[in-house]
CSV table of C-alpha atoms and ligand atoms in Angstrom, one decimal:
chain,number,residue,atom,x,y,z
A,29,UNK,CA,122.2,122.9,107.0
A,30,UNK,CA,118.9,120.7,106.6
A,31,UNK,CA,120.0,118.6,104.3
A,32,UNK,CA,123.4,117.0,107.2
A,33,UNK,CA,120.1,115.9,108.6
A,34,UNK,CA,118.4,112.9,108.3
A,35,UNK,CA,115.3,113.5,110.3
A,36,UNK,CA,114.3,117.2,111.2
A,37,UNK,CA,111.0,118.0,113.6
A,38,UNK,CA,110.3,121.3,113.5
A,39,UNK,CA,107.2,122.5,116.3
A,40,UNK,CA,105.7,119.4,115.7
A,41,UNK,CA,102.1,119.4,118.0
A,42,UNK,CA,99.5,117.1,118.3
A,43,UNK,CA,96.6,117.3,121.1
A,44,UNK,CA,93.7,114.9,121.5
A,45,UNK,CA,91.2,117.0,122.8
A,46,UNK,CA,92.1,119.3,125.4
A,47,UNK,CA,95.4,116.8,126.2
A,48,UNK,CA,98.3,118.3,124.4
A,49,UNK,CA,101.0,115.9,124.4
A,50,UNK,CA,103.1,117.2,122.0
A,51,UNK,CA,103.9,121.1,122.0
A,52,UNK,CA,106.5,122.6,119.5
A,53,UNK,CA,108.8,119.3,119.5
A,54,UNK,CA,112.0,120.4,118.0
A,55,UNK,CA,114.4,117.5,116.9
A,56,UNK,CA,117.2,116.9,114.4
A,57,UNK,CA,118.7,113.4,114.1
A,58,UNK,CA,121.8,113.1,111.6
A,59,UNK,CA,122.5,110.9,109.0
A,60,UNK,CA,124.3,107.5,110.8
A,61,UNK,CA,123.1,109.1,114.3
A,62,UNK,CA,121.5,107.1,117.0
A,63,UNK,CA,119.5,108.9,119.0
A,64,UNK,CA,117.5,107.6,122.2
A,65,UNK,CA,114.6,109.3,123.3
A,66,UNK,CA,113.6,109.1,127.5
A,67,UNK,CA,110.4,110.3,129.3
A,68,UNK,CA,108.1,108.9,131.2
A,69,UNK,CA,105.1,107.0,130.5
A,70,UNK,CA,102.7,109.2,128.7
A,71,UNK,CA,104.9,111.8,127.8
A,72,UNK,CA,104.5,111.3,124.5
A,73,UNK,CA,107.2,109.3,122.6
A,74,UNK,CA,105.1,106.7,120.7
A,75,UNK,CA,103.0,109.9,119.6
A,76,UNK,CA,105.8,111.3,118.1
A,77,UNK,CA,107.4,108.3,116.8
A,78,UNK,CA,104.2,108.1,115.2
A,79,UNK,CA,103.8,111.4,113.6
A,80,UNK,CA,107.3,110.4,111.7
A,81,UNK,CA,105.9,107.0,110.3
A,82,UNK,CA,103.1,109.4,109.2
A,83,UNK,CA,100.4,106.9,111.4
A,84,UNK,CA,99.5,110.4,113.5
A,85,UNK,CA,99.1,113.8,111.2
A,86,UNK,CA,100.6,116.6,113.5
A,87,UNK,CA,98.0,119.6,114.5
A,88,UNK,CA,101.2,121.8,113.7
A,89,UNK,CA,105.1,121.7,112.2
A,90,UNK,CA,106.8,120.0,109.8
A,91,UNK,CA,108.5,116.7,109.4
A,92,UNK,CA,110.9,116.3,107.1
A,93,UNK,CA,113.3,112.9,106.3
A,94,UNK,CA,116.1,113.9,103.7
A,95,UNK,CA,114.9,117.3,103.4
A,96,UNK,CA,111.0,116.6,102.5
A,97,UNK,CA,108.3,117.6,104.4
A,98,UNK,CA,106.1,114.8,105.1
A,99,UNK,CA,103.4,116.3,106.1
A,100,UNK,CA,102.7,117.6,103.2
A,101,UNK,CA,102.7,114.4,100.9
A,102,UNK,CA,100.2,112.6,99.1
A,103,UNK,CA,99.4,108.8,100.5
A,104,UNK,CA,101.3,107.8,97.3
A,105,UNK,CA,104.3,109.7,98.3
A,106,UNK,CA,103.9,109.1,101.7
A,107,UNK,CA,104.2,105.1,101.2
A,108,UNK,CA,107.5,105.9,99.0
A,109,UNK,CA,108.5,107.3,102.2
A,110,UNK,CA,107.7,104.6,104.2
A,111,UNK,CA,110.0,102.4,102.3
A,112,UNK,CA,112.9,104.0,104.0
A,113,UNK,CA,111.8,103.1,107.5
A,114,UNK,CA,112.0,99.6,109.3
A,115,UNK,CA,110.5,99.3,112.8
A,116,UNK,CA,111.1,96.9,115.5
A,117,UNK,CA,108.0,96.7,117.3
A,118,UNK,CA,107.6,96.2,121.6
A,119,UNK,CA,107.2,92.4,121.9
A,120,UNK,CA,108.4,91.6,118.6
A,121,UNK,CA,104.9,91.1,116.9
A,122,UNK,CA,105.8,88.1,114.8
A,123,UNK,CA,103.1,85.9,113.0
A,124,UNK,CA,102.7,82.8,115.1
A,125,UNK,CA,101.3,81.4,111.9
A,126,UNK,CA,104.0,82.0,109.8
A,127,UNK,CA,107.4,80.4,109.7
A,128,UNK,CA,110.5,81.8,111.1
A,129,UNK,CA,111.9,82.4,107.5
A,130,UNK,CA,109.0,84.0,106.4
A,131,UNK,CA,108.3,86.2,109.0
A,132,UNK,CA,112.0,88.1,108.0
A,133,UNK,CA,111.3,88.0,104.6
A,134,UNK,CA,107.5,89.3,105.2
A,135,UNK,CA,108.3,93.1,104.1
A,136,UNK,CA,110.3,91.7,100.7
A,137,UNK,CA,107.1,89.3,99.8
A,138,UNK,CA,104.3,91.4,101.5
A,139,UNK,CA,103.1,88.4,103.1
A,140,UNK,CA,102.8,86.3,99.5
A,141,UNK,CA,104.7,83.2,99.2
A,142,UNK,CA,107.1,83.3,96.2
A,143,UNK,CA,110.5,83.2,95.0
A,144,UNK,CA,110.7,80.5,97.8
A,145,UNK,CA,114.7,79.7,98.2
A,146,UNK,CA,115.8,82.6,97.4
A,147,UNK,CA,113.6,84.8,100.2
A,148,UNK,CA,114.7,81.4,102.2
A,149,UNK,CA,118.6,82.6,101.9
A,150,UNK,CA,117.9,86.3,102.5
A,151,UNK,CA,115.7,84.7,105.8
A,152,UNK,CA,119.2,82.8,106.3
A,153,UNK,CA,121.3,85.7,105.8
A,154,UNK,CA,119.9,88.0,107.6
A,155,UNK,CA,119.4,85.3,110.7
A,156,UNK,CA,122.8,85.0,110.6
A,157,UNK,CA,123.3,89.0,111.2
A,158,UNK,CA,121.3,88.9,114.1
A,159,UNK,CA,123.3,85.3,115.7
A,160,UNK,CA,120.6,82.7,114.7
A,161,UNK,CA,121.8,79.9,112.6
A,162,UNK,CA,119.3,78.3,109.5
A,163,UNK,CA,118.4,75.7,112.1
A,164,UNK,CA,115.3,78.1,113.3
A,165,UNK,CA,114.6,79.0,109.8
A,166,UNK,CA,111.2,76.6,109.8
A,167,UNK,CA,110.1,76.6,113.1
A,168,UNK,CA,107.3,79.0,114.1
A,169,UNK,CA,107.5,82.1,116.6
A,170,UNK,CA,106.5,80.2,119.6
A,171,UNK,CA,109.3,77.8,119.5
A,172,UNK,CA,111.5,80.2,120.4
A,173,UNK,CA,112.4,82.3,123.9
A,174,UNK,CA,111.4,85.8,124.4
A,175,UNK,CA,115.2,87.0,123.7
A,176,UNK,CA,115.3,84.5,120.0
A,177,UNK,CA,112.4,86.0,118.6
A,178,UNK,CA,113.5,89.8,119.3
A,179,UNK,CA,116.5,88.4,117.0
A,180,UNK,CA,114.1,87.0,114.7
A,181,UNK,CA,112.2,90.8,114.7
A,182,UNK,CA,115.4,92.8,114.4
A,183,UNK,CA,116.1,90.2,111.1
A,184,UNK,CA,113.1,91.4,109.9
A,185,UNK,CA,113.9,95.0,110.2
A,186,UNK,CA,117.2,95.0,108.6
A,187,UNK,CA,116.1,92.5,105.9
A,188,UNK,CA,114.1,95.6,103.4
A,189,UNK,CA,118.1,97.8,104.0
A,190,UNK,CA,116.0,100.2,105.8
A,191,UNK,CA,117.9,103.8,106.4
A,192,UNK,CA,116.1,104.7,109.0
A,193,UNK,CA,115.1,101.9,112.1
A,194,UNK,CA,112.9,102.8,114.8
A,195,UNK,CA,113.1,100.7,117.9
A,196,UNK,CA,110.3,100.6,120.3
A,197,UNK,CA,111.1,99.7,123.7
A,198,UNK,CA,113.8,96.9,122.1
A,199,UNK,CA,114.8,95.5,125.4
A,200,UNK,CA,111.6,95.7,127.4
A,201,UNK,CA,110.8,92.1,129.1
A,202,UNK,CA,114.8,90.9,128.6
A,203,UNK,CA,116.7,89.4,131.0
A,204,UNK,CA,119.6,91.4,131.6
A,205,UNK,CA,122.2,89.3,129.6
A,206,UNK,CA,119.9,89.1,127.0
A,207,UNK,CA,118.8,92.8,126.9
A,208,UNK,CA,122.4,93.5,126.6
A,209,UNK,CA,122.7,91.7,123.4
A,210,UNK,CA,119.8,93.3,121.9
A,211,UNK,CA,121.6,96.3,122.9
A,212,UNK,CA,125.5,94.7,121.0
A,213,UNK,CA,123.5,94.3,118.5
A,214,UNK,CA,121.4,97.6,117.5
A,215,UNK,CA,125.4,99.6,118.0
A,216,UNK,CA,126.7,96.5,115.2
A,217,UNK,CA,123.9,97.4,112.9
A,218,UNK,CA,124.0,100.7,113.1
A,219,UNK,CA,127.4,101.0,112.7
A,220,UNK,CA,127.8,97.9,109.8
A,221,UNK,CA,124.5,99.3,107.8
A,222,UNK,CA,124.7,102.7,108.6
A,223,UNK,CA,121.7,103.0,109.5
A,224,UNK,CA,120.1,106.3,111.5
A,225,UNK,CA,118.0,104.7,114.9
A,226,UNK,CA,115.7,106.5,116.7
A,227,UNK,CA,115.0,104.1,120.1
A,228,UNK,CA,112.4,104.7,122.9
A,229,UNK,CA,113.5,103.5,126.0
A,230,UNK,CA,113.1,103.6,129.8
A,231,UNK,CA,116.1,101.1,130.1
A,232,UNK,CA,119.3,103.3,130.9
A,233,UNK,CA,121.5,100.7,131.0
A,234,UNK,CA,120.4,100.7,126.9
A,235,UNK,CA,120.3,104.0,126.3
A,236,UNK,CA,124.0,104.1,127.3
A,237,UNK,CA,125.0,101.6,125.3
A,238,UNK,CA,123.3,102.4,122.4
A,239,UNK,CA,122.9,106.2,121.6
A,240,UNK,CA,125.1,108.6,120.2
A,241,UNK,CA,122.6,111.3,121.2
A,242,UNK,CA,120.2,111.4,123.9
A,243,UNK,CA,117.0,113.6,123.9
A,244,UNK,CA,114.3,113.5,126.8
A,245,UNK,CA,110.6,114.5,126.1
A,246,UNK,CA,108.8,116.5,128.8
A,247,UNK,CA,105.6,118.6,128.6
A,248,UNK,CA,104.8,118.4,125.1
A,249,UNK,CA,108.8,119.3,124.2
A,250,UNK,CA,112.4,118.4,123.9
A,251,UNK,CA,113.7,119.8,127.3
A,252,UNK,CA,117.3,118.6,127.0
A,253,UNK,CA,119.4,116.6,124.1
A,254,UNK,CA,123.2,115.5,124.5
A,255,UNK,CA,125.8,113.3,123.9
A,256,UNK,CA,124.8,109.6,125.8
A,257,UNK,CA,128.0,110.5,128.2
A,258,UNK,CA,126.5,113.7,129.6
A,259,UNK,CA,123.4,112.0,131.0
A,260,UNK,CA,124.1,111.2,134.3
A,261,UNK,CA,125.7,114.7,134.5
A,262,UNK,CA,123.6,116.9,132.3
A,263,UNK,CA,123.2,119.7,134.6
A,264,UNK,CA,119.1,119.3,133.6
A,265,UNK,CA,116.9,118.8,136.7
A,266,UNK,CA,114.5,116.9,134.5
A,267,UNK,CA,117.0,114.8,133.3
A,268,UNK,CA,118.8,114.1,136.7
A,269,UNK,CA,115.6,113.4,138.0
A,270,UNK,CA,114.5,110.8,135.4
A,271,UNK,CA,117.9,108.6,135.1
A,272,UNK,CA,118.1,108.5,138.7
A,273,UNK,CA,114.2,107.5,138.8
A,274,UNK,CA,114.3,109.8,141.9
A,275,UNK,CA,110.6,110.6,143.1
A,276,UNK,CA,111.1,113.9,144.2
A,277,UNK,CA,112.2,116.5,141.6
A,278,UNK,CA,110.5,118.8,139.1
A,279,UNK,CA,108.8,116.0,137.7
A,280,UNK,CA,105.3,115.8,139.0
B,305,ATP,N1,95.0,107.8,119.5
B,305,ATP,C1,95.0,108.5,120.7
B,305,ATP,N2,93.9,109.1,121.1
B,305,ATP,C2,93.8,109.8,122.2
B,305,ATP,N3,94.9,110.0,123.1
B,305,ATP,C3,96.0,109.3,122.7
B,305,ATP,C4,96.1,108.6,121.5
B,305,ATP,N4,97.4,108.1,121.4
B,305,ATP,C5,98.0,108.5,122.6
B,305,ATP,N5,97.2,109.3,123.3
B,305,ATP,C6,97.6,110.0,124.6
B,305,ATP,O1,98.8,110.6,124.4
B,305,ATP,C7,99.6,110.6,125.6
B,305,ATP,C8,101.0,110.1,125.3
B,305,ATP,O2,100.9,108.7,125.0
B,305,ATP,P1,102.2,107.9,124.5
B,305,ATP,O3,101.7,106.5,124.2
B,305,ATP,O4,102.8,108.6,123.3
B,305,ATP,O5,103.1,107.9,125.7
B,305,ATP,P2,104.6,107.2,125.9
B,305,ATP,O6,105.5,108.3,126.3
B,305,ATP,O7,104.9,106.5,124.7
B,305,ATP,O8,104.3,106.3,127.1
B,305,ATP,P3,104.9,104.9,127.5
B,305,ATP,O9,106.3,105.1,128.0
B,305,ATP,O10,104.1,104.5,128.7
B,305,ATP,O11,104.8,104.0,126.3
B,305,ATP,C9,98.8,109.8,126.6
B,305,ATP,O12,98.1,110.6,127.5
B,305,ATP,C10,97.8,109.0,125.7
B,305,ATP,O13,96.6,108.7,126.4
């Protein structure tokens, strides 16, 4: 039934021009599911993950979160919609200007400065989700390392109680100790604010650790979904090509 289903694409297309990159995507994600989507570069993931924040309007198919179609919904109901979604962005994205406390709390205060101590203990608490104490809490994005601030950006993301997360490449440019705590932590916040994820990665080591589900874009379409276990044994030339990064294959 639709409604088990937190996310649902149903032949969802989109070509620029004569390039169509997606062609009839078919895709359910379930309510508490975290679901990891691999292809290689240019296939097509950031499209789609776009056509679900509602930034791309599909050429065909529907989109529906919690059983609405939003691809059919005014800009009013699309920003309603848009409330349930957080986003950790590729390279964090913080405001350099802003300090650490205020970049988490940025969604809760649109960017406005007010209701000052207590946005400073949600910063604090939510910090503290992620394994940064309220030492950081006025110091500015560039004090930190690369692997702090993707803490910092993943406080930002869970500080609105988002249901839904999308994380973009979450581990890209992570050493990999420090990818792998990314990685601890997405599977704690998932599982502690049962949230649903949807995750682009090329990093398999993460999409291991982190999905429930695994689905792998090629050609416009979903040419194989499964459990994270079955993907170094999915019996899918696409798929056995891709994890092994093997250049011959069906892959061109
Ligand atoms: N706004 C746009 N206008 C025209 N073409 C676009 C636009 N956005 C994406 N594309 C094209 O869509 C294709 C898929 O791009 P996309 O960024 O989704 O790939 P990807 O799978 O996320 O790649 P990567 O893994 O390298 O991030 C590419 O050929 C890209 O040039």
């Amino acid at each position: 039934m639709a409604e088990d289903f937190k996310i649902v694409l149903e032949d969802v297309a989109k070509a620029f021009g004569s390039n169509r990159v997606l062609d009839g995507v078919n895709l359910e994600i379930e309510r508490g599911e975290s679901m990891v989507i691999i292809g290689q570069s240019g296939s097509g993931k950031s499209v789609m993950l776009k056509t679900i924040l509602g930034l791309i309007k599909p050429d065909r198919g529907a989109i529906r979160v919690d059983g609405r179609d939003l691809t059919h919904m005014s800009n009013r109901e699309l920003e309603a919609a848009r409330a349930k979604f957080g986003m950790l962005f590729q390279g964090s994205a913080l405001f350099d200007s802003l300090p650490i406390w205020r970049n988490v709390t940025f969604a809760l205060t649109q960017g406005r400065a007010r209701d000052t101590a207590n946005m400073r203990k949600i910063a604090a608490e939510n910090l503290e989700r992620v394994g940064l104490g309220s030492s950081v809490l006025d110091l500015r994005p560039s004090e930190l390392s690369g692997g702090m601030q993707k803490r910092v950006a993943l406080a930002r993301a869970i500080a609105p109680r988002p249901e839904i997360i999308f994380f973009d490449e979450p581990t890209t440019g992570l050493d990999p100790i420090r990818a792998d705590v990314i990685n601890d932590l997405i599977v704690e916040l998932v599982e502690e604010l049962g949230v649903t994820a949807l995750t682009i990665t090329h990093d398999m080591a993460s999409a291991r650790k982190i999905a429930h589900r695994v689905a792998m874009l090629y050609q416009g379409k979903i040419v194989w979904r499964g459990p994270r276990d079955r993907l170094y044994d999915s019996g899918n030339p696409y798929v056995d090509q891709f994890v092994q990064g093997r250049a011959e294959g069906p892959i061109r």
